C-alpha cells in the first residue's frame, strides 16, 4: 500500500510518544495497610504494562500495533487518546507536550483523537437511542446548535457509516455486531476527528463481517484524510490496512517497520513467530504453530531480553543483557542481539 501522508516532511508527527511508561499498582489489602500504620513499607507488586515506548504517528498514515493479549496495546492506545495518563515519559500532540496545552488546545486534542473499542456493545449505553448516543458528544462539546442541526449531523454520521438514518430511533440491542461497530465509528466521527485509535475493532465480529468493517475504515481514511493507530493481536488483520507496523512484547516495542518490509523480512524472532502463524504461501505446507509458551507476567518480567524464555535463538547473553531498539535499515528498528545495527 502506498503511503500518502497528508503532511510535509517538516510537519511534526500528529502524535509522538517519548519514553512513555505506565504502571499499575493495586490498592493495599488490610494487612498491608496495617504494616504502613506501623511505619513498615509493604511491598505491593508493580505491574509495568507499558515500558519506555518511543513511537510517532505521522498525519495520514495507518500504524498497526500488534502483539499478544496482555502485552499493553490497549493501555498504550488509551494513553494516546488521553483517556489514561502515562506514569512516565512525554506525549506530544502536533509537536506540543499535552501537559502544556491550553484549555482550548486540550479540547482540540481531545476531539481530534478518538477511540474505537473492540466491543461496541459495552461502550454504547443500552438505555439510550442511537440518535441520542450520537447527539451526546455534539451537545457536550457544543458542536452543533439547535435540534435540527444536531438531527442533521446524526443523520449524516449514520449515512457515512452505511446505516439507515431511520435507525436513530432504535436501541443498541436491536443491531447486529457489525452494525453496532458502525454506530461506534459514527459516534467517533461525529466530532470530526483527525486520528482514530482503533482497539481491535473487528476482533469481536463474525469473520464474514470483518472485511466489510475493514473496508469501511479504508474508505473513511481516504474520504476524511484520517490517521489510524490500528491495534490487533493478529498480524494478518493489519496486513491490508497498515503502512507501518509496530510489534509489541511485554510492554515494549520490539520491531517497527514499513508493513511491506516487515511481512517480507521480519527481523525480530518474535515477529517471525507471529508471522509463521499466518497461513500464507510462505508456510502453507507447514503445521500451524502458536507462539511457544505463555506471555510472561508483566509483574515479574524475565531478565535480559524479555522474549528469551520463548525464543528459539536465545543465548546466555540474551538471558543477562536486554537488547536495545536500534536502527537496522532506513525506517526500520528492532531490538534483538542478533540484528545488525545500521549506522
Ligand atoms: N486498570 C488496570 N489495572 C491493573 N492492571 C491493568 C489495568 N489495565 C491493564 N492492566 C494490565 O496491564 C497489562 C496490559 O494490558 P492491556 O489491556 O493493555 O493489554 P492488551 O495488549 O490490550 O491485551 P488484550 O489483547 O487482551 O486486549 C495486562 O497485564 C493487564 O492485566
Ligand atoms: S535478544 Fe536473544 S532472546 Fe531476545 S529475541 Fe534476540 S535472540 Fe531472541
Ligand atoms: Mg486490549
Coordinates of C-alpha atoms and ligand atoms in Angstrom, one line a residue:
X1 CA 0.0 0.0 0.0
X2 CA 1.4 3.4 -0.9
X3 CA 1.8 5.9 1.9
X4 CA 0.1 9.2 1.1
X5 CA 1.0 11.3 4.1
X6 CA -1.1 14.4 4.2
X7 CA 1.8 16.3 5.6
X8 CA 5.1 17.9 4.7
X9 CA 8.3 16.3 5.8
X10 CA 8.9 19.2 8.2
X11 CA 5.5 19.0 10.0
X12 CA 5.6 17.3 13.4
X13 CA 4.0 13.9 13.9
X14 CA 0.3 14.1 14.9
X15 CA 1.2 12.0 18.0
X16 CA 4.6 11.4 19.5
X17 CA 5.4 9.2 22.5
X18 CA 8.8 9.6 24.1
X19 CA 9.8 7.1 26.8
X20 CA 6.2 6.5 27.7
X21 CA 5.6 4.1 30.6
X22 CA 2.5 3.1 32.5
X23 CA 2.5 1.1 35.8
X24 CA -0.5 -0.3 37.7
X25 CA -0.5 -1.0 41.4
X26 CA -3.4 -2.5 43.2
X27 CA -4.8 -0.9 46.4
X28 CA -3.2 -2.2 49.6
X29 CA -5.1 -5.0 51.4
X30 CA -5.9 -4.7 55.1
X31 CA -2.6 -6.4 56.3
X32 CA -0.6 -4.1 54.1
X33 CA -2.4 -1.0 55.4
X34 CA -1.7 -2.2 58.9
X35 CA 2.0 -2.6 58.1
X36 CA 2.1 1.0 56.8
X37 CA 0.5 2.2 60.1
X38 CA 3.4 0.7 61.9
X39 CA 5.8 2.5 59.7
X40 CA 6.8 -0.6 57.6
X41 CA 6.7 -0.4 53.8
X42 CA 4.5 -3.2 52.4
X43 CA 5.8 -4.5 49.1
X44 CA 2.9 -4.1 46.7
X45 CA 3.8 -5.5 43.3
X46 CA 4.0 -3.0 40.5
X47 CA 2.8 -4.1 37.1
X48 CA 4.7 -2.4 34.2
X49 CA 2.1 -2.6 31.4
X50 CA 4.0 -0.2 29.1
X51 CA 7.7 0.3 29.3
X52 CA 9.7 3.2 27.8
X53 CA 7.9 3.3 24.4
X54 CA 9.1 5.7 21.7
X55 CA 6.7 6.0 18.8
X56 CA 5.5 8.6 16.5
X57 CA 2.5 8.6 14.1
X58 CA 2.6 10.8 11.1
X59 CA -0.5 12.6 9.8
X60 CA -2.3 10.5 7.2
X61 CA -0.6 7.1 8.0
X62 CA -2.0 3.9 9.4
X63 CA 0.2 2.5 12.0
X64 CA -0.6 -1.1 13.0
X65 CA 0.2 -2.1 16.6
X66 CA 0.4 -5.8 17.1
X67 CA 1.1 -8.2 20.0
X68 CA -0.4 -10.9 22.1
X69 CA -3.1 -10.5 24.7
X70 CA -1.8 -8.6 27.7
X71 CA 1.2 -7.0 26.1
X72 CA 0.0 -3.5 26.7
X73 CA -1.7 -2.5 23.4
X74 CA -4.9 -1.1 24.9
X75 CA -3.0 0.7 27.6
X76 CA -0.8 2.4 25.0
X77 CA -3.9 3.2 22.9
X78 CA -5.7 4.7 25.9
X79 CA -2.6 6.8 26.7
X80 CA -2.5 8.1 23.1
X81 CA -6.2 9.3 23.3
X82 CA -5.6 10.9 26.7
X83 CA -8.2 8.6 28.4
X84 CA -5.4 7.2 30.6
X85 CA -2.5 9.3 31.9
X86 CA 1.0 7.9 31.4
X87 CA 3.1 7.2 34.5
X88 CA 6.3 8.5 32.8
X89 CA 7.5 10.0 29.6
X90 CA 6.2 12.6 27.3
X91 CA 3.1 12.6 25.0
X92 CA 3.0 15.3 22.3
X93 CA 0.1 16.2 20.0
X94 CA 1.2 18.0 16.8
X95 CA 4.6 18.7 18.3
X96 CA 3.3 20.1 21.6
X97 CA 3.6 18.4 25.0
X98 CA 0.0 17.6 26.0
X99 CA 0.8 18.7 29.6
X100 CA 1.4 22.2 28.4
X101 CA -1.7 22.6 26.2
X102 CA -4.1 25.5 27.0
X103 CA -7.7 24.6 27.7
X104 CA -8.7 25.4 24.1
X105 CA -5.8 23.3 22.7
X106 CA -6.6 20.5 25.0
X107 CA -10.2 20.5 23.7
X108 CA -8.9 20.3 20.1
X109 CA -6.6 17.4 21.0
X110 CA -9.5 15.6 22.9
X111 CA -11.8 15.9 19.9
X112 CA -9.2 15.3 17.3
X113 CA -8.1 11.9 18.8
X114 CA -11.0 9.5 19.2
X115 CA -11.1 5.8 20.2
X116 CA -13.0 2.9 18.6
X117 CA -13.4 0.0 21.0
X118 CA -13.3 -3.8 20.5
X119 CA -16.7 -4.4 22.0
X120 CA -19.1 -1.6 20.8
X121 CA -21.9 -3.0 22.8
X122 CA -20.1 -2.4 26.1
X123 CA -19.4 1.1 25.0
X124 CA -22.9 2.0 23.9
X125 CA -25.5 2.9 26.6
X126 CA -28.2 0.3 26.2
X127 CA -30.9 2.6 27.5
X128 CA -30.1 5.4 25.0
X129 CA -31.5 5.5 21.5
X130 CA -28.8 5.6 18.8
X131 CA -29.7 9.1 17.8
X132 CA -29.2 10.3 21.4
X133 CA -25.9 8.4 21.7
X134 CA -24.6 10.2 18.6
X135 CA -26.0 13.5 19.6
X136 CA -24.4 13.4 23.1
X137 CA -20.8 14.4 22.1
X138 CA -22.2 17.2 19.9
X139 CA -24.1 18.6 22.9
X140 CA -21.3 18.0 25.5
X141 CA -18.8 19.9 23.3
X142 CA -21.2 22.5 21.9
X143 CA -20.5 21.4 18.3
X144 CA -24.0 21.9 16.9
X145 CA -26.7 24.4 17.5
X146 CA -30.3 23.5 17.9
X147 CA -32.3 20.4 17.4
X148 CA -32.4 20.5 13.6
X149 CA -28.6 20.9 13.2
X150 CA -28.0 18.0 15.7
X151 CA -30.5 15.8 13.8
X152 CA -28.8 16.6 10.5
X153 CA -25.3 15.7 11.9
X154 CA -26.7 12.5 13.4
X155 CA -28.3 11.6 10.0
X156 CA -25.1 12.3 8.1
X157 CA -23.0 10.3 10.5
X158 CA -25.3 7.2 10.1
X159 CA -25.2 7.6 6.4
X160 CA -21.4 7.9 6.3
X161 CA -21.0 4.5 8.1
X162 CA -23.6 2.8 5.8
X163 CA -26.6 2.8 8.2
X164 CA -30.1 3.9 7.6
X165 CA -30.8 7.3 9.3
X166 CA -34.1 5.9 10.5
X167 CA -32.0 3.7 12.9
X168 CA -31.6 6.8 15.1
X169 CA -34.8 5.8 16.8
X170 CA -33.6 2.3 17.7
X171 CA -31.7 1.0 20.7
X172 CA -28.2 -0.7 20.6
X173 CA -29.6 -4.2 21.3
X174 CA -31.7 -4.1 18.1
X175 CA -28.5 -4.2 16.0
X176 CA -26.0 -6.9 14.9
X177 CA -22.4 -6.8 16.0
X178 CA -21.3 -5.3 12.7
X179 CA -24.0 -2.6 12.8
X180 CA -23.1 -1.8 16.4
X181 CA -19.5 -1.3 15.5
X182 CA -20.6 1.1 12.7
X183 CA -22.6 3.0 15.4
X184 CA -19.3 3.2 17.5
X185 CA -17.5 4.5 14.4
X186 CA -20.2 7.1 13.7
X187 CA -20.0 8.3 17.3
X188 CA -16.3 8.8 16.9
X189 CA -16.6 10.5 13.6
X190 CA -19.4 12.9 14.6
X191 CA -16.9 15.2 16.3
X192 CA -14.7 15.3 13.1
X193 CA -11.5 13.8 14.4
X194 CA -8.2 13.6 12.6
X195 CA -6.9 10.5 14.3
X196 CA -8.7 7.2 15.3
X197 CA -7.2 4.8 17.8
X198 CA -8.9 1.5 16.7
X199 CA -8.6 -1.0 19.5
X200 CA -9.2 -4.5 18.0
X201 CA -12.2 -3.1 16.2
X202 CA -13.1 -6.3 14.3
X203 CA -11.9 -8.9 16.8
X204 CA -15.4 -9.4 18.2
X205 CA -17.2 -9.6 14.8
X206 CA -18.1 -12.6 12.7
X207 CA -15.4 -13.4 10.1
X208 CA -17.9 -12.6 7.3
X209 CA -18.4 -9.1 8.6
X210 CA -14.8 -8.3 9.4
X211 CA -13.8 -7.5 5.8
X212 CA -16.8 -5.1 5.4
X213 CA -15.7 -3.1 8.5
X214 CA -12.1 -3.1 7.4
X215 CA -13.3 -1.7 4.0
X216 CA -15.3 1.0 5.8
X217 CA -12.1 2.0 7.7
X218 CA -10.2 2.2 4.4
X219 CA -13.0 4.3 2.7
X220 CA -13.1 6.7 5.7
X221 CA -9.4 7.1 5.7
X222 CA -9.4 8.3 2.1
X223 CA -12.6 10.4 2.4
X224 CA -11.6 12.1 5.6
X225 CA -7.8 12.0 5.4
X226 CA -7.8 10.2 8.7
X227 CA -4.8 8.8 10.6
X228 CA -5.1 5.5 12.4
X229 CA -3.4 3.6 15.2
X230 CA -4.8 0.2 14.4
X231 CA -4.4 -2.3 17.2
X232 CA -4.7 -6.0 16.7
X233 CA -3.4 -9.2 18.2
X234 CA -3.4 -10.7 14.7
X235 CA -0.8 -9.6 12.1
X236 CA -2.9 -10.7 9.2
X237 CA -5.6 -8.1 10.2
X238 CA -3.2 -5.2 9.8
X239 CA -1.6 -6.6 6.7
X240 CA -4.1 -4.9 4.3
X241 CA -4.5 -1.7 6.2
X242 CA -1.3 -0.6 7.8
X243 CA 1.5 1.5 6.2
X244 CA 3.9 0.7 9.1
X245 CA 3.7 -1.9 11.8
X246 CA 4.9 -1.8 15.4
X247 CA 5.3 -5.2 17.2
X248 CA 4.8 -5.0 21.0
X249 CA 6.1 -7.6 23.5
X250 CA 5.6 -7.3 27.3
X251 CA 5.1 -3.5 27.2
X252 CA 7.9 -2.7 24.8
X253 CA 8.1 -2.1 21.0
X254 CA 10.4 -4.8 19.7
X255 CA 10.2 -4.1 16.0
X256 CA 8.9 -1.2 13.8
X257 CA 9.0 -1.3 10.1
X258 CA 7.1 -0.3 6.9
X259 CA 4.4 -3.1 6.5
X260 CA 5.8 -4.4 3.2
X261 CA 9.3 -4.8 4.7
X262 CA 8.0 -6.4 7.9
X263 CA 6.0 -9.0 6.1
X264 CA 8.8 -9.7 3.5
X265 CA 11.6 -9.9 6.0
X266 CA 10.7 -9.8 9.7
X267 CA 13.8 -9.0 11.7
X268 CA 12.9 -9.9 15.3
X269 CA 12.4 -13.6 16.3
X270 CA 9.1 -12.7 17.9
X271 CA 7.8 -11.1 14.7
X272 CA 9.0 -14.1 12.8
X273 CA 7.0 -16.4 15.1
X274 CA 3.9 -14.2 14.8
X275 CA 4.2 -14.3 11.0
X276 CA 4.6 -18.0 11.0
X277 CA 1.1 -18.3 12.5
X278 CA -0.5 -16.7 9.4
X279 CA -1.5 -19.2 6.8
X280 CA 0.4 -18.0 3.7
X281 CA 2.4 -19.1 0.7
X282 CA 5.4 -18.9 3.0
X283 CA 4.2 -21.5 5.4
X284 CA 1.2 -23.3 4.0
X285 CA 2.9 -26.6 3.9
X286 CA 4.0 -26.3 7.5
X287 CA 1.9 -27.1 10.5
X288 CA 0.4 -24.2 12.4
X289 CA 2.4 -23.3 15.5
X290 CA 1.3 -20.9 18.2
X291 CA 4.0 -18.8 19.8
X292 CA 5.7 -21.3 22.2
X293 CA 4.9 -20.8 25.9
X294 CA 2.9 -18.1 27.5
X295 CA 3.5 -14.3 27.7
X296 CA 5.3 -13.9 31.0
X297 CA 3.6 -11.8 33.7
X298 CA 4.4 -8.1 33.5
X299 CA 4.6 -8.3 37.3
X300 CA 7.9 -10.3 37.0
X301 CA 9.4 -9.9 33.6
X302 CA 12.3 -12.2 32.6
X303 CA 15.8 -11.0 32.9
X304 CA 17.7 -9.7 29.9
X305 CA 15.7 -9.9 26.7
X306 CA 12.0 -10.4 27.8
X307 CA 11.5 -12.8 24.9
X308 CA 14.3 -15.1 25.8
X309 CA 12.3 -17.9 27.6
X310 CA 10.4 -18.4 24.3
X311 CA 13.0 -17.5 21.7
X312 CA 14.4 -20.4 19.6
X313 CA 17.7 -18.4 19.2
X314 CA 18.3 -17.4 22.9
X315 CA 21.8 -17.5 24.2
X316 CA 23.4 -16.8 27.6
X317 CA 23.8 -13.1 26.6
X318 CA 20.1 -12.9 25.9
X319 CA 19.4 -14.1 29.5
X320 CA 21.6 -11.5 31.0
X321 CA 21.5 -8.4 28.8
X322 CA 18.5 -6.6 27.4
X323 CA 18.9 -5.6 23.8
X324 CA 18.1 -2.0 22.9
X325 CA 16.0 -0.8 19.9
X326 CA 18.4 0.0 17.1
X327 CA 18.1 1.2 13.6
X328 CA 18.5 -1.7 11.2
X329 CA 17.6 -0.1 7.9
X330 CA 16.0 3.3 6.9
X331 CA 12.7 3.5 8.7
X332 CA 13.2 0.1 10.5
X333 CA 14.1 -0.6 14.1
X334 CA 14.4 -3.8 16.1
X335 CA 15.6 -4.9 19.5
X336 CA 17.5 -8.2 19.4
X337 CA 21.1 -9.1 19.9
X338 CA 21.1 -10.9 16.5
X339 CA 20.1 -7.9 14.3
X340 CA 22.8 -5.8 12.8
X341 CA 22.7 -2.1 13.6
X342 CA 22.9 0.2 10.5
X343 CA 24.9 3.3 11.2
Ligands
LIG1 N1 -6.6 -0.8 35.0 C1 -5.7 -1.8 35.2 N2 -5.3 -2.2 36.4 C2 -4.4 -3.2 36.6 N3 -3.8 -3.8 35.6 C3 -4.1 -3.5 34.3 C4 -5.1 -2.5 34.1 N4 -5.2 -2.3 32.7 C5 -4.4 -3.2 32.1 N5 -3.7 -3.9 33.1 C6 -2.7 -4.9 32.9 O1 -1.7 -4.4 32.0 C7 -1.3 -5.4 31.1 C8 -1.5 -4.9 29.7 O2 -2.9 -4.8 29.5 P1 -3.6 -4.3 28.1 O3 -5.1 -4.4 28.3 O4 -3.0 -3.0 27.8 O5 -3.1 -5.4 27.1 P2 -3.6 -5.7 25.6 O6 -2.4 -6.0 24.8 O7 -4.6 -4.7 25.2 O8 -4.4 -7.1 25.8 P3 -5.6 -7.7 25.0 O9 -5.1 -8.2 23.7 O10 -6.1 -8.8 25.9 O11 -6.7 -6.6 24.9 C9 -2.0 -6.7 31.4 O12 -1.2 -7.4 32.3 C10 -3.2 -6.2 32.2 O13 -3.7 -7.1 33.1
LIG2 S1 17.8 -10.9 22.0 FE1 18.1 -13.1 22.1 S2 16.3 -13.9 23.1 FE2 15.9 -11.8 22.5 S3 14.9 -12.0 20.6 FE3 17.0 -11.7 20.1 S4 17.9 -13.8 20.0 FE4 15.9 -14.0 21.0
LIG3 MG1 -6.5 -4.8 24.6

